[in-house]
Amino acid sequence: MFAARELWLLAEETETLLKAETETNAIRANTMIVFIKILLELPTMLVKNSSLSRRGLKANAVKASAQAVHAQLSSPAFAGEKIQH
């Protein structure tokens, strides 16, 4: 009887861990989608302003945003973060 109870607790713990891993992967996937959308919008943003200096500023802003997303993905604490709605 004791072994059955231990197996049941182990199964519940495994299920909890799998759910947490799935959430973490979903968060990473959503962050990558945002990152890709930023990169896809870059050409449109650059074409909207014909001034070279304005294009340079826009490119730097998008690059900074992309670097911020990349830094978030690379951070060791990211694995434990959850999106707040």
PDB file of C-alpha atoms in Angstrom:
ATOM      1  CA  MET A   1       0.000   0.000   0.000  1.00  0.00           C
ATOM      2  CA  PHE A   2       2.857   2.352   0.852  1.00  0.00           C
ATOM      3  CA  ALA A   3       4.512   1.837  -2.554  1.00  0.00           C
ATOM      4  CA  ALA A   4       1.267   2.620  -4.378  1.00  0.00           C
ATOM      5  CA  ARG A   5       0.929   5.908  -2.457  1.00  0.00           C
ATOM      6  CA  GLU A   6       4.541   6.836  -3.254  1.00  0.00           C
ATOM      7  CA  LEU A   7       4.009   6.041  -6.935  1.00  0.00           C
ATOM      8  CA  TRP A   8       0.859   8.183  -6.952  1.00  0.00           C
ATOM      9  CA  LEU A   9       2.737  11.140  -5.408  1.00  0.00           C
ATOM     10  CA  LEU A  10       5.566  10.690  -7.888  1.00  0.00           C
ATOM     11  CA  ALA A  11       3.086  10.714 -10.773  1.00  0.00           C
ATOM     12  CA  GLU A  12       1.478  13.924  -9.470  1.00  0.00           C
ATOM     13  CA  GLU A  13       4.879  15.585  -9.052  1.00  0.00           C
ATOM     14  CA  THR A  14       5.914  14.549 -12.569  1.00  0.00           C
ATOM     15  CA  GLU A  15       2.685  15.967 -13.980  1.00  0.00           C
ATOM     16  CA  THR A  16       3.295  19.274 -12.161  1.00  0.00           C
ATOM     17  CA  LEU A  17       6.855  19.462 -13.511  1.00  0.00           C
ATOM     18  CA  LEU A  18       5.683  18.736 -17.064  1.00  0.00           C
ATOM     19  CA  LYS A  19       3.060  21.503 -16.843  1.00  0.00           C
ATOM     20  CA  ALA A  20       5.689  23.974 -15.588  1.00  0.00           C
ATOM     21  CA  GLU A  21       8.044  23.012 -18.428  1.00  0.00           C
ATOM     22  CA  THR A  22       5.237  23.425 -20.972  1.00  0.00           C
ATOM     23  CA  GLU A  23       4.460  26.914 -19.604  1.00  0.00           C
ATOM     24  CA  THR A  24       8.121  27.900 -19.813  1.00  0.00           C
ATOM     25  CA  ASN A  25       8.349  26.669 -23.407  1.00  0.00           C
ATOM     26  CA  ALA A  26       5.159  28.567 -24.301  1.00  0.00           C
ATOM     27  CA  ILE A  27       6.592  31.757 -22.814  1.00  0.00           C
ATOM     28  CA  ARG A  28       9.816  31.300 -24.779  1.00  0.00           C
ATOM     29  CA  ALA A  29       7.844  30.642 -27.962  1.00  0.00           C
ATOM     30  CA  ASN A  30       5.732  33.787 -27.436  1.00  0.00           C
ATOM     31  CA  THR A  31       8.861  35.845 -26.828  1.00  0.00           C
ATOM     32  CA  MET A  32      10.434  34.490 -30.015  1.00  0.00           C
ATOM     33  CA  ILE A  33       7.272  35.383 -31.960  1.00  0.00           C
ATOM     34  CA  VAL A  34       7.545  38.976 -30.709  1.00  0.00           C
ATOM     35  CA  PHE A  35      11.230  39.041 -31.636  1.00  0.00           C
ATOM     36  CA  ILE A  36      10.510  37.740 -35.144  1.00  0.00           C
ATOM     37  CA  LYS A  37       7.693  40.277 -35.628  1.00  0.00           C
ATOM     38  CA  ILE A  38      10.089  43.082 -34.696  1.00  0.00           C
ATOM     39  CA  LEU A  39      12.580  41.840 -37.271  1.00  0.00           C
ATOM     40  CA  LEU A  40       9.870  41.479 -39.917  1.00  0.00           C
ATOM     41  CA  GLU A  41       8.664  45.050 -39.352  1.00  0.00           C
ATOM     42  CA  LEU A  42      12.156  46.515 -39.658  1.00  0.00           C
ATOM     43  CA  PRO A  43      12.127  47.010 -43.463  1.00  0.00           C
ATOM     44  CA  THR A  44       8.698  48.687 -43.325  1.00  0.00           C
ATOM     45  CA  MET A  45       9.823  51.015 -40.574  1.00  0.00           C
ATOM     46  CA  LEU A  46      12.955  51.967 -42.505  1.00  0.00           C
ATOM     47  CA  VAL A  47      11.046  52.691 -45.736  1.00  0.00           C
ATOM     48  CA  LYS A  48       8.495  54.961 -44.052  1.00  0.00           C
ATOM     49  CA  ASN A  49      11.070  57.716 -43.520  1.00  0.00           C
ATOM     50  CA  SER A  50      13.283  58.639 -46.445  1.00  0.00           C
ATOM     51  CA  SER A  51      15.816  60.605 -44.411  1.00  0.00           C
ATOM     52  CA  LEU A  52      18.989  58.632 -43.814  1.00  0.00           C
ATOM     53  CA  SER A  53      19.363  59.982 -40.303  1.00  0.00           C
ATOM     54  CA  ARG A  54      15.772  59.013 -39.445  1.00  0.00           C
ATOM     55  CA  ARG A  55      16.311  55.527 -40.875  1.00  0.00           C
ATOM     56  CA  GLY A  56      19.459  55.189 -38.793  1.00  0.00           C
ATOM     57  CA  LEU A  57      17.570  56.186 -35.648  1.00  0.00           C
ATOM     58  CA  LYS A  58      14.737  53.747 -36.391  1.00  0.00           C
ATOM     59  CA  ALA A  59      17.204  50.946 -37.141  1.00  0.00           C
ATOM     60  CA  ASN A  60      18.997  51.608 -33.846  1.00  0.00           C
ATOM     61  CA  ALA A  61      15.697  51.592 -31.932  1.00  0.00           C
ATOM     62  CA  VAL A  62      14.621  48.276 -33.480  1.00  0.00           C
ATOM     63  CA  LYS A  63      18.066  46.808 -32.918  1.00  0.00           C
ATOM     64  CA  ALA A  64      17.913  47.856 -29.255  1.00  0.00           C
ATOM     65  CA  SER A  65      14.472  46.239 -28.908  1.00  0.00           C
ATOM     66  CA  ALA A  66      15.713  43.038 -30.511  1.00  0.00           C
ATOM     67  CA  GLN A  67      18.756  43.005 -28.217  1.00  0.00           C
ATOM     68  CA  ALA A  68      16.508  43.486 -25.176  1.00  0.00           C
ATOM     69  CA  VAL A  69      14.353  40.507 -26.201  1.00  0.00           C
ATOM     70  CA  HIS A  70      17.466  38.430 -26.834  1.00  0.00           C
ATOM     71  CA  ALA A  71      18.874  39.383 -23.414  1.00  0.00           C
ATOM     72  CA  GLN A  72      15.607  38.318 -21.790  1.00  0.00           C
ATOM     73  CA  LEU A  73      15.712  34.955 -23.559  1.00  0.00           C
ATOM     74  CA  SER A  74      19.334  34.448 -22.533  1.00  0.00           C
ATOM     75  CA  SER A  75      18.885  35.342 -18.850  1.00  0.00           C
ATOM     76  CA  PRO A  76      19.126  32.447 -16.390  1.00  0.00           C
ATOM     77  CA  ALA A  77      16.094  33.776 -14.492  1.00  0.00           C
ATOM     78  CA  PHE A  78      13.918  33.619 -17.620  1.00  0.00           C
ATOM     79  CA  ALA A  79      13.129  29.946 -17.120  1.00  0.00           C
ATOM     80  CA  GLY A  80      11.169  30.761 -13.973  1.00  0.00           C
ATOM     81  CA  GLU A  81       9.326  33.864 -15.220  1.00  0.00           C
ATOM     82  CA  LYS A  82       5.615  33.894 -15.983  1.00  0.00           C
ATOM     83  CA  ILE A  83       3.669  36.335 -18.129  1.00  0.00           C
ATOM     84  CA  GLN A  84       1.285  38.488 -16.094  1.00  0.00           C
ATOM     85  CA  HIS A  85      -2.061  39.149 -17.764  1.00  0.00           C
TER      86      HIS A  85
END
